[in-house]
Tab-separated table of C-alpha atoms in Angstrom:
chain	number	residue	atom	x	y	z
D	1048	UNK	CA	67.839	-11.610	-11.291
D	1049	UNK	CA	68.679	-10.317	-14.781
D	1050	UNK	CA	68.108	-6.576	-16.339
D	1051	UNK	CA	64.207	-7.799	-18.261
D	1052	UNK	CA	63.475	-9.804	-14.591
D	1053	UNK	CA	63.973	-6.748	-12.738
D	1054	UNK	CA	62.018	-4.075	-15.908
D	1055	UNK	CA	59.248	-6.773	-15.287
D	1056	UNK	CA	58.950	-6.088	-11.834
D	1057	UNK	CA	59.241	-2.531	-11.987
D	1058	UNK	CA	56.532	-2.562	-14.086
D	1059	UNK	CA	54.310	-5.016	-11.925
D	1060	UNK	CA	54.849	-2.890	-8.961
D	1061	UNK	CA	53.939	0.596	-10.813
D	1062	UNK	CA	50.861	-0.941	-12.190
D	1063	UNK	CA	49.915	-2.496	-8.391
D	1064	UNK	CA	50.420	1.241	-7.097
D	1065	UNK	CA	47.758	2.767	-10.067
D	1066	UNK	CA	45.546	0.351	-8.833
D	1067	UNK	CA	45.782	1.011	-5.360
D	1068	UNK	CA	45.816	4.824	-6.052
D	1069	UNK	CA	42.340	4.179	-7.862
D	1070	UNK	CA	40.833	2.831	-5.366
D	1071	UNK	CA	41.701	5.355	-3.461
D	1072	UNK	CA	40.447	8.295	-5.818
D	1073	UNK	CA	37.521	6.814	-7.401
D	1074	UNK	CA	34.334	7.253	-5.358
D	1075	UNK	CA	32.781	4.457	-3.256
D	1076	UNK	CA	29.771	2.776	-5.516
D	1077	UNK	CA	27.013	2.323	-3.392
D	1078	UNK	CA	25.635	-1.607	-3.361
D	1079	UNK	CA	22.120	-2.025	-3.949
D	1080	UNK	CA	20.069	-3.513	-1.386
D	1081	UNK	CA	17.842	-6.498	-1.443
D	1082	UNK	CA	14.719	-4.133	-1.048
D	1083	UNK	CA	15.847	-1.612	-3.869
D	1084	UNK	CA	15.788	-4.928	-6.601
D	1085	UNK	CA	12.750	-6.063	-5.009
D	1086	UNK	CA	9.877	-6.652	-7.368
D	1087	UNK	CA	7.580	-6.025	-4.485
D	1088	UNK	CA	5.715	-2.407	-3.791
D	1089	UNK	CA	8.066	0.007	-2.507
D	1090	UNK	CA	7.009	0.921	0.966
D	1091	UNK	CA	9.167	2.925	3.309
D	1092	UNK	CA	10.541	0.509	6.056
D	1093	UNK	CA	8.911	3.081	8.994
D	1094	UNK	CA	5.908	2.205	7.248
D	1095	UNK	CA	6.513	-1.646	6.954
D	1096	UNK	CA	7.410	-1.332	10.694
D	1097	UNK	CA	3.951	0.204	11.575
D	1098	UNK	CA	1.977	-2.550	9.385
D	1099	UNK	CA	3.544	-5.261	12.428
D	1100	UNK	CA	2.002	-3.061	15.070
D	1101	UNK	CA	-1.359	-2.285	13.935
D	1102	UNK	CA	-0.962	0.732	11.743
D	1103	UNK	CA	-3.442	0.769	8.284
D	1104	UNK	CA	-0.835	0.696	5.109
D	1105	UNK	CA	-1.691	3.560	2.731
D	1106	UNK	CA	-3.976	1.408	-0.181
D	1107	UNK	CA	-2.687	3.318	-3.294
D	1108	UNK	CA	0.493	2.760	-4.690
D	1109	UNK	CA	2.489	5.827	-4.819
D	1110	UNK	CA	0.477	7.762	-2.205
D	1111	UNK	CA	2.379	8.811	1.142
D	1112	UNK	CA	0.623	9.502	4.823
D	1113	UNK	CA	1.490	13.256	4.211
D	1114	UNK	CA	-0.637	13.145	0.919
D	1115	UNK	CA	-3.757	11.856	2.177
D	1116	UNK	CA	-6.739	14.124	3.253
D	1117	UNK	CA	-9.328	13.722	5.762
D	1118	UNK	CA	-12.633	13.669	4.113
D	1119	UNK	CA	-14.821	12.135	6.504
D	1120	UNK	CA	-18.244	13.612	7.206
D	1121	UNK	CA	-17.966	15.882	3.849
D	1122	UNK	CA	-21.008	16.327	2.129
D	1123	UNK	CA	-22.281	14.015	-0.471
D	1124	UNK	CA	-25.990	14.163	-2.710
D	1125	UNK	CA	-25.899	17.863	-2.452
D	1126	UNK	CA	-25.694	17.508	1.674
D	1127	UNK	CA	-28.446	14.957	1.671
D	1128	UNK	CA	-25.808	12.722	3.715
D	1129	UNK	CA	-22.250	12.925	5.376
D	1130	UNK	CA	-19.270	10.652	3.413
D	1131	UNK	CA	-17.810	7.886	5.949
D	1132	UNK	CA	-14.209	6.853	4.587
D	1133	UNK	CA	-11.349	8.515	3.012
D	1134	UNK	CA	-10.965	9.499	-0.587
D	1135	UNK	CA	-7.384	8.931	-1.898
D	1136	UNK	CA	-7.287	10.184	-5.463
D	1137	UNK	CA	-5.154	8.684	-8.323
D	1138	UNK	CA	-4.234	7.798	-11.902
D	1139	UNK	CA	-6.762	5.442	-13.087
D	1140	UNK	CA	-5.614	1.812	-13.326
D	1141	UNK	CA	-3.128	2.424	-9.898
D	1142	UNK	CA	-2.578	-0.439	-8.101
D	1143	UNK	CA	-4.988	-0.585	-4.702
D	1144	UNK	CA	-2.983	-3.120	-2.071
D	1145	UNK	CA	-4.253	-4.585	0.872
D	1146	UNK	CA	-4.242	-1.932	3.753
D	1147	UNK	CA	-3.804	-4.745	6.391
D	1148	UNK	CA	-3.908	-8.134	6.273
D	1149	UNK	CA	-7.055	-10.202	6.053
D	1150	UNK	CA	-9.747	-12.532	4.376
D	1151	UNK	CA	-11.606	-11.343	1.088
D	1152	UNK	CA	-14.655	-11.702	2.739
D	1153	UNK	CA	-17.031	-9.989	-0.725
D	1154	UNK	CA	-16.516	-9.283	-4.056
D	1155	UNK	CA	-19.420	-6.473	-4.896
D	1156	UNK	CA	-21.053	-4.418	-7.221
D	1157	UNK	CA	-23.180	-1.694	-6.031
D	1158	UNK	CA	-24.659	1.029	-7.627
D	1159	UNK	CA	-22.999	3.377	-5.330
D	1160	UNK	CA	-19.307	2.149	-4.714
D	1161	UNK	CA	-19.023	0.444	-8.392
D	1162	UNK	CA	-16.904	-2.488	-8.126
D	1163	UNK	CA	-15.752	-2.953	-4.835
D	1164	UNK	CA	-14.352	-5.358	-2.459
D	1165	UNK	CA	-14.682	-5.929	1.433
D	1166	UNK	CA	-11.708	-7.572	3.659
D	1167	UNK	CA	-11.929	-8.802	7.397
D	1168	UNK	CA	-9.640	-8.776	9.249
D	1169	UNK	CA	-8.247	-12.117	11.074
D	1170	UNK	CA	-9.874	-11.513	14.315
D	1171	UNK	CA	-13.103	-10.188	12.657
D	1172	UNK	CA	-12.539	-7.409	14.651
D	1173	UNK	CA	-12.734	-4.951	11.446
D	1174	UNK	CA	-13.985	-4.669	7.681
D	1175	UNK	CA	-11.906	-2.903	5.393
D	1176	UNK	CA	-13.977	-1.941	2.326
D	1177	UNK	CA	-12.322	-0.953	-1.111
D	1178	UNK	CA	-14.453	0.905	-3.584
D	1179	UNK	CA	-14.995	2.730	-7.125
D	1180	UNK	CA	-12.155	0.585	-8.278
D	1181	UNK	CA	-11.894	0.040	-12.509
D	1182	UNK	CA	-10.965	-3.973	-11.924
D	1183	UNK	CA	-10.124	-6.397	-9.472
D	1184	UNK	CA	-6.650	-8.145	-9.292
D	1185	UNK	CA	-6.565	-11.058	-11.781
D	1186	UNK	CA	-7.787	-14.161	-9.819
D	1187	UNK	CA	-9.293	-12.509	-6.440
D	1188	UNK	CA	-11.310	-14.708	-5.083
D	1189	UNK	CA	-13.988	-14.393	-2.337
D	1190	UNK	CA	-12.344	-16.561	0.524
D	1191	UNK	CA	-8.903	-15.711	-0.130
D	1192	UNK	CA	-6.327	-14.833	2.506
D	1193	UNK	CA	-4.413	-11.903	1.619
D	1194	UNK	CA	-1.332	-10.125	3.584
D	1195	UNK	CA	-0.802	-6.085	3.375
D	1196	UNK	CA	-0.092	-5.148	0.404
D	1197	UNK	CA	-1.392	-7.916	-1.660
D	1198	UNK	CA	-2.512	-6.452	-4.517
D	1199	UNK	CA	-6.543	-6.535	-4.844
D	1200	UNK	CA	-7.080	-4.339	-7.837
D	1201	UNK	CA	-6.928	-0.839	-9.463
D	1202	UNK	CA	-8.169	2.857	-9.147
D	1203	UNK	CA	-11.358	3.185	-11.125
D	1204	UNK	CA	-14.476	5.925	-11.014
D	1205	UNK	CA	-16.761	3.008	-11.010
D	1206	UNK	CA	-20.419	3.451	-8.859
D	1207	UNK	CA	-21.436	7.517	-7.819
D	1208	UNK	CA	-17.695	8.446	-8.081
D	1209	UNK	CA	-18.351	10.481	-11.320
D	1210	UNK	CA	-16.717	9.465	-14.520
D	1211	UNK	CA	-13.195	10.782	-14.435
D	1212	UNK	CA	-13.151	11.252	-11.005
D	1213	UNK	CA	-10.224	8.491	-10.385
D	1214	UNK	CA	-9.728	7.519	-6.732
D	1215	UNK	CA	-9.777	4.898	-4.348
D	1216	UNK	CA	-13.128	5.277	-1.354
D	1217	UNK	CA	-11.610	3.322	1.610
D	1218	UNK	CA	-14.029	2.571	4.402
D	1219	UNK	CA	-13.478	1.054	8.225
D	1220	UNK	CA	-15.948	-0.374	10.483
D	1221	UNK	CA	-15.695	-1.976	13.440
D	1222	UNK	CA	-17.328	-5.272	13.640
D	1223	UNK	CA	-17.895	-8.563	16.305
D	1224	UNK	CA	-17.437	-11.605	14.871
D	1225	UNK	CA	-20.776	-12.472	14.573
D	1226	UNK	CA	-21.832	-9.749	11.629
D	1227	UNK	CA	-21.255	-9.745	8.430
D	1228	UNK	CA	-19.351	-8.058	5.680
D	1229	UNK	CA	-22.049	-5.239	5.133
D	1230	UNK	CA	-22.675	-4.985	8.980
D	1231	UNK	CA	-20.460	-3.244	11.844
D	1232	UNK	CA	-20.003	0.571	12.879
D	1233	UNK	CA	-18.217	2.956	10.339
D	1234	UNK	CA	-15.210	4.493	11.742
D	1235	UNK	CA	-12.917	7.559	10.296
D	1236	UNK	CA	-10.180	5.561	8.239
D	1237	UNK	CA	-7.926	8.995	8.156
D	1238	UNK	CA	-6.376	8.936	11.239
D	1239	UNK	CA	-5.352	4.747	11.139
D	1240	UNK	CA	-4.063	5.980	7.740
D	1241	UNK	CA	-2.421	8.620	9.170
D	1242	UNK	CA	-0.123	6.610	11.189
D	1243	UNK	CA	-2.139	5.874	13.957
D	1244	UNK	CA	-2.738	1.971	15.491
D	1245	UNK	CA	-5.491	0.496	15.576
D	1246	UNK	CA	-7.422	0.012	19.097
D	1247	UNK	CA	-7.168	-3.747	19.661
């Protein structure tokens, strides 16, 4: 091998050991995860876990368990009657998902919960019912089969809310499969929300 043969492959071999030393020194890039490029509402996995086993998803984007309040049997009409469900207040316009899976079962307008929505769920067992919301999802349709946390619409102060007073009323009953979407026994939502399963 000639003198330039041999520069050449001194310099090949100082360059390989730079490299390697690089790799070395430079710190370890972490890769990024299917589920932290996913388009889909971030939801903690302990939570996507629960969702399999029975356990209510939280309805408002950007709302944890720890955040939520129990306001069931607070006064409402200046203590004329007691409040069944759980007030989770937000932004207007935030995204309200699917708690648990289910069948739009009613799309509704009342003059106390504003524009609201009612899902059953696929044993009929129970009626989740979404209301004061600004809008529903674009296409939700009466009939539709959605999974938890399909979106079905947004935060609103629509019905007796009060105007500006942003948040999503979320109501539980327990039902037979027989009633219908209005029918069935109210249950506190807070604890289901909470992290507890529902009783099968």
């Amino acid at each position: 091998m000639g003198r330039f043969g041999r520069i050449v492959l001194c310099v090949l071999a100082l360059m390989a050991a730079g490299w390697i030393g690089l790799l070395v020194v430079l710190p370890k890039v972490p890769s990024r995860s299917a589920e932290s490029i996913s388009s889909a509402p971030a939801t903690p996995v302990a939570e996507r876990g629960a969702e399999a086993q029975g356990v209510l998803r939280v309805p408002v984007d950007g709302i944890a368990r720890r955040d939520l309040r129990d306001t069931w049997g607070d006064p409402r009409d200046n203590g004329q009657r007691a409040h069944h469900g759980t007030d989770i207040a937000a932004p207007a316009n935030t995204p309200v998902r699917a708690a648990a899976p289910g069948t739009v079962e009613k799309l509704f307008v009342s003059a106390a919960g504003g524009t609201t929505l009612y899902v059953r769920s696929p044993d009929k067992a129970w009626t989740y019912y979404y209301a004061h919301l600004a809008s529903y999802a674009p296409g939700l349709r009466e009939g539709q089969v959605v999974q938890a946390g399909a979106l079905l619409g947004y935060v609103g102060d629509t019905g007796n809310a009060g105007a500006g007073n942003f948040h999503l009323h979320f109501g539980l009953a327990r039902t037979t499969p027989d009633q219908h979407w209005y029918e069935g026994v109210d249950i506190d939502p807070y604890p289901y929300l909470a992290g507890r399963r529902l009783p099968g």
